[in-house]
Coordinates of N, CA and C in Angstrom, one line a residue:
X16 N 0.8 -1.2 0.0 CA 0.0 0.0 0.0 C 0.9 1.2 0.0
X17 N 0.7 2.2 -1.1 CA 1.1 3.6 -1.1 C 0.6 4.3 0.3
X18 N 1.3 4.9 0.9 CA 0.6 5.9 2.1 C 0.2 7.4 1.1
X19 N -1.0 8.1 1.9 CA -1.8 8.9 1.4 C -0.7 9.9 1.4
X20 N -0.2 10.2 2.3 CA 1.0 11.5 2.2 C 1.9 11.1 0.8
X21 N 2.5 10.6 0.0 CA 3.3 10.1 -0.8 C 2.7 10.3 -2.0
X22 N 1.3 9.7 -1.8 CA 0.3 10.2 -3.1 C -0.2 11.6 -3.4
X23 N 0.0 12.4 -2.1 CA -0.3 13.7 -2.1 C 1.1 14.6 -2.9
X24 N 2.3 13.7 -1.8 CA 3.3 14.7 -2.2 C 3.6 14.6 -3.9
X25 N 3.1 13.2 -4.7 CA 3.3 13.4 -6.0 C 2.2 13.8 -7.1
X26 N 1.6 14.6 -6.5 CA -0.2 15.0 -7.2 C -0.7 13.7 -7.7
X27 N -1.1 12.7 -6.9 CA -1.9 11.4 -7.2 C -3.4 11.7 -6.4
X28 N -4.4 10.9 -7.2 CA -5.4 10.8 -6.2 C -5.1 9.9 -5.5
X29 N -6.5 9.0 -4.7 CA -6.3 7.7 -4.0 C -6.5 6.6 -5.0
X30 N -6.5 5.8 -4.8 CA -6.3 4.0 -5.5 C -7.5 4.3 -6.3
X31 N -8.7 4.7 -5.3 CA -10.1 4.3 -5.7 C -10.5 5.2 -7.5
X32 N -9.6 6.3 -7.0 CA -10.1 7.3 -8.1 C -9.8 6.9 -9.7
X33 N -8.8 5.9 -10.1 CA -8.6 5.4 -10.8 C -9.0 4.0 -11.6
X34 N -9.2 4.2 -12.8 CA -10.5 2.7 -13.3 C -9.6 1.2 -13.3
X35 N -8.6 1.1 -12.8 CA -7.6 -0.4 -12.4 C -6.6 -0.2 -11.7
X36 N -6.2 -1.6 -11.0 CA -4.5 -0.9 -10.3 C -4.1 -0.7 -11.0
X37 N -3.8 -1.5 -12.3 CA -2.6 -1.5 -13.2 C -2.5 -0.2 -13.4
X38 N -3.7 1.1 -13.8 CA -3.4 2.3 -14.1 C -2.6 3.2 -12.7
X39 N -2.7 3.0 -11.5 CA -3.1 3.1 -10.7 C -1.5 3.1 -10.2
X40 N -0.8 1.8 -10.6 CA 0.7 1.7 -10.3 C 1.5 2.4 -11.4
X41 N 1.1 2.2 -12.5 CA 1.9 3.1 -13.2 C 2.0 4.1 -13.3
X42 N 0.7 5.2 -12.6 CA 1.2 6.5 -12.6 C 2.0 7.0 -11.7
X43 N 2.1 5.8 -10.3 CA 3.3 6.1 -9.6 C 4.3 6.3 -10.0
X44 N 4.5 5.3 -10.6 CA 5.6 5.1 -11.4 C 6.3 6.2 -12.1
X45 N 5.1 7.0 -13.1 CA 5.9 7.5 -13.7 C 6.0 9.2 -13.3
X46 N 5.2 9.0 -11.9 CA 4.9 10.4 -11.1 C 6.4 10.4 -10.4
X47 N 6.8 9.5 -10.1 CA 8.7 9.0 -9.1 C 9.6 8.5 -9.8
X48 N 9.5 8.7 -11.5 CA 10.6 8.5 -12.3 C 11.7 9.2 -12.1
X49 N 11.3 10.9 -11.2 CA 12.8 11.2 -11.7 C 13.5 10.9 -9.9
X50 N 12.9 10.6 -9.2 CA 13.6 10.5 -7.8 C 15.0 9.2 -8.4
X51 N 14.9 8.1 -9.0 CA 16.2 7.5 -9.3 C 17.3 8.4 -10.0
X52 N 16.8 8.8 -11.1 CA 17.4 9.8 -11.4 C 18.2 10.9 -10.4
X53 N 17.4 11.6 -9.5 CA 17.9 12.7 -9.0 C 19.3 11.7 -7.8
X54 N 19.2 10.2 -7.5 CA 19.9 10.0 -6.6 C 21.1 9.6 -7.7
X55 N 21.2 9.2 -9.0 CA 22.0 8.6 -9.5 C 23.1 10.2 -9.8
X56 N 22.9 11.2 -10.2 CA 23.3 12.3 -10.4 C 23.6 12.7 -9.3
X57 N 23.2 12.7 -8.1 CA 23.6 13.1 -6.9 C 25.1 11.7 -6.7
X58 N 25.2 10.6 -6.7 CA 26.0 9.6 -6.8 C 27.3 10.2 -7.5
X59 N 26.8 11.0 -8.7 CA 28.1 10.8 -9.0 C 28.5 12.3 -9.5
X60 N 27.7 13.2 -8.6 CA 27.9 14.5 -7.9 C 29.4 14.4 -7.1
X61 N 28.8 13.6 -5.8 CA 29.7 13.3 -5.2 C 30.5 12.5 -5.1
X62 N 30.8 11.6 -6.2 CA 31.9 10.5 -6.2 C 32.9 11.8 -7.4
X63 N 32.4 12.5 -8.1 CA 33.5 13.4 -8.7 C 34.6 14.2 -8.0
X64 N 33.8 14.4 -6.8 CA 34.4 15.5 -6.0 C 35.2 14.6 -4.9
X65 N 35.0 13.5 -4.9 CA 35.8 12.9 -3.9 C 37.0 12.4 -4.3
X66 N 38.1 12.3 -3.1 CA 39.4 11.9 -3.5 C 39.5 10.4 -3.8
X67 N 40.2 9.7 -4.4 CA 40.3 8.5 -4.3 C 40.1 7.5 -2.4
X68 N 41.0 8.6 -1.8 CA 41.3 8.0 -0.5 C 39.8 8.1 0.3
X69 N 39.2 8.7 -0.1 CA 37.8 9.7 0.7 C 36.6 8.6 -0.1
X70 N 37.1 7.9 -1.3 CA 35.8 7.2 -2.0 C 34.7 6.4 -1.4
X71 N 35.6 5.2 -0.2 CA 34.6 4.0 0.2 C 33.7 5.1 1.4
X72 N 34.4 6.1 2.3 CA 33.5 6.7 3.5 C 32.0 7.7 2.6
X73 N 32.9 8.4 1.5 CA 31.8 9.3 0.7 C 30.5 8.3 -0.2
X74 N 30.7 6.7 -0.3 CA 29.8 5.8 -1.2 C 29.1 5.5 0.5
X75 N 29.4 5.2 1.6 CA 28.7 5.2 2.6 C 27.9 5.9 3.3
X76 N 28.5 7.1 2.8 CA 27.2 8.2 4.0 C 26.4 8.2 2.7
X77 N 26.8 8.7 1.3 CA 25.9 8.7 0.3 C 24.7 7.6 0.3
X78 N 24.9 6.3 0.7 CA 23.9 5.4 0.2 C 23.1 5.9 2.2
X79 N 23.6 5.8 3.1 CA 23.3 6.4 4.2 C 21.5 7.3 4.2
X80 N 22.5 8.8 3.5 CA 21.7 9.5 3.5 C 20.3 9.2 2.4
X81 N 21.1 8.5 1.1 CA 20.0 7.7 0.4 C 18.6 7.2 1.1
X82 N 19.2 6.2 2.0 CA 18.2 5.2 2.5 C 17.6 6.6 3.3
X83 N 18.0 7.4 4.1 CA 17.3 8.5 4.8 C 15.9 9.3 4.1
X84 N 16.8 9.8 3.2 CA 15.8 10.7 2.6 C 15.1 10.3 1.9
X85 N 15.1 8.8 0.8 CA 14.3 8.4 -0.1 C 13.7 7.1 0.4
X86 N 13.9 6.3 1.5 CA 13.3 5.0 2.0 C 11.7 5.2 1.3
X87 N 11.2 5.9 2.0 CA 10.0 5.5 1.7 C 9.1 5.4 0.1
X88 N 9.7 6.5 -0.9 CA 9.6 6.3 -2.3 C 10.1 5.8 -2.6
X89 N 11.2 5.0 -2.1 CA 12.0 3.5 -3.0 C 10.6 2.4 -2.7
X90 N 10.4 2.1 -1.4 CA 9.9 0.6 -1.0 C 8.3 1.4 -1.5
X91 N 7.8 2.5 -1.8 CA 6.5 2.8 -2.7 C 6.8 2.0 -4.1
X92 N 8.2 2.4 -4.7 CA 7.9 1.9 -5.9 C 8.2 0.8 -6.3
X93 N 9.3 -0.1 -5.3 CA 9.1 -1.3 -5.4 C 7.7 -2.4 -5.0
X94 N 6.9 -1.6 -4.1 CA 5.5 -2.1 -4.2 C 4.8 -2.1 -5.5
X95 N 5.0 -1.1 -6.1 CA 4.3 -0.6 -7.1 C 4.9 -2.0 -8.6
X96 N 6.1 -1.6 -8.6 CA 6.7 -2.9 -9.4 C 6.2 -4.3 -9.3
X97 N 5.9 -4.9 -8.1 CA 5.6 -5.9 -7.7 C 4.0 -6.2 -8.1
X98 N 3.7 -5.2 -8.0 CA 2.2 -5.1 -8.3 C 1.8 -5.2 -9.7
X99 N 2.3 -4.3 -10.3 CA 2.4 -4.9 -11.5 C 2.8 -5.7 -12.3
X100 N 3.7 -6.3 -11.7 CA 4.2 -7.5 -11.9 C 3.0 -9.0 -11.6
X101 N 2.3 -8.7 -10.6 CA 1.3 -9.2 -10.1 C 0.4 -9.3 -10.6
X102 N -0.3 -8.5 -10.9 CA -1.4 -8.1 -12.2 C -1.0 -8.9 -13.6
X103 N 0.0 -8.8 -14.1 CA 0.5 -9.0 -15.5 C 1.0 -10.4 -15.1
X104 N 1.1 -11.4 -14.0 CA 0.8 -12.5 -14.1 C -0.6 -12.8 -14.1
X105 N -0.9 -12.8 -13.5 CA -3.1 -12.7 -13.5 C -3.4 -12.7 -14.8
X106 N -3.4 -11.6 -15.7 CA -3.5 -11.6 -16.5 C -3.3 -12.6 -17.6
X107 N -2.2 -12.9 -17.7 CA -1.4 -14.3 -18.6 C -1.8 -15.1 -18.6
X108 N -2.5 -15.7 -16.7 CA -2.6 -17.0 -16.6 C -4.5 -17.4 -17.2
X109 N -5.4 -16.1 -17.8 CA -6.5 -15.8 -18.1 C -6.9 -16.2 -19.3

């Protein structure tokens, strides 16, 4: 389950307002495409600016602060993945 705050903060309605999940996961989807984006560029933001000797502590706080600030829209859109993954077996086996 998406939390209502998550759906708010990405201009989504709720589940219901939508005519299937499948529509339903994919606009998460494509409402939090650029959050990988913004961490992969942030990654190598700061793996440019670091020294060789500074690399393994600066890939640590970075994945750190990762899990901090993005936990909850990661494990949304790995729900979301799963789900439609879920669906689109359903479907096949019909």
């Amino acid at each position: 389950m998406i939390p209502k705050e998550l759906l708010q903060k990405y201009s989504m309605a709720d589940k219901e307002f939508y005519d299937d999940n499948m529509l339903f996961y994919q606009t998460f989807l494509v409402q939090t495409d650029h959050i990988p984006l913004k961490i992969f560029e942030s990654f190598i933001e700061s793996m440019a600016t670091a020294s060789l000797a500074e690399t393994f502590v600066v890939v640590l706080k970075f994945f750190r602060d990762v899990k901090i600030t993005y936990a909850e829209v990661l494990a949304a859109r790995k729900t979301a993945r799963e789900e439609i993954n879920r669906i689109e077996s359903e479907m096949a086996t019909k």
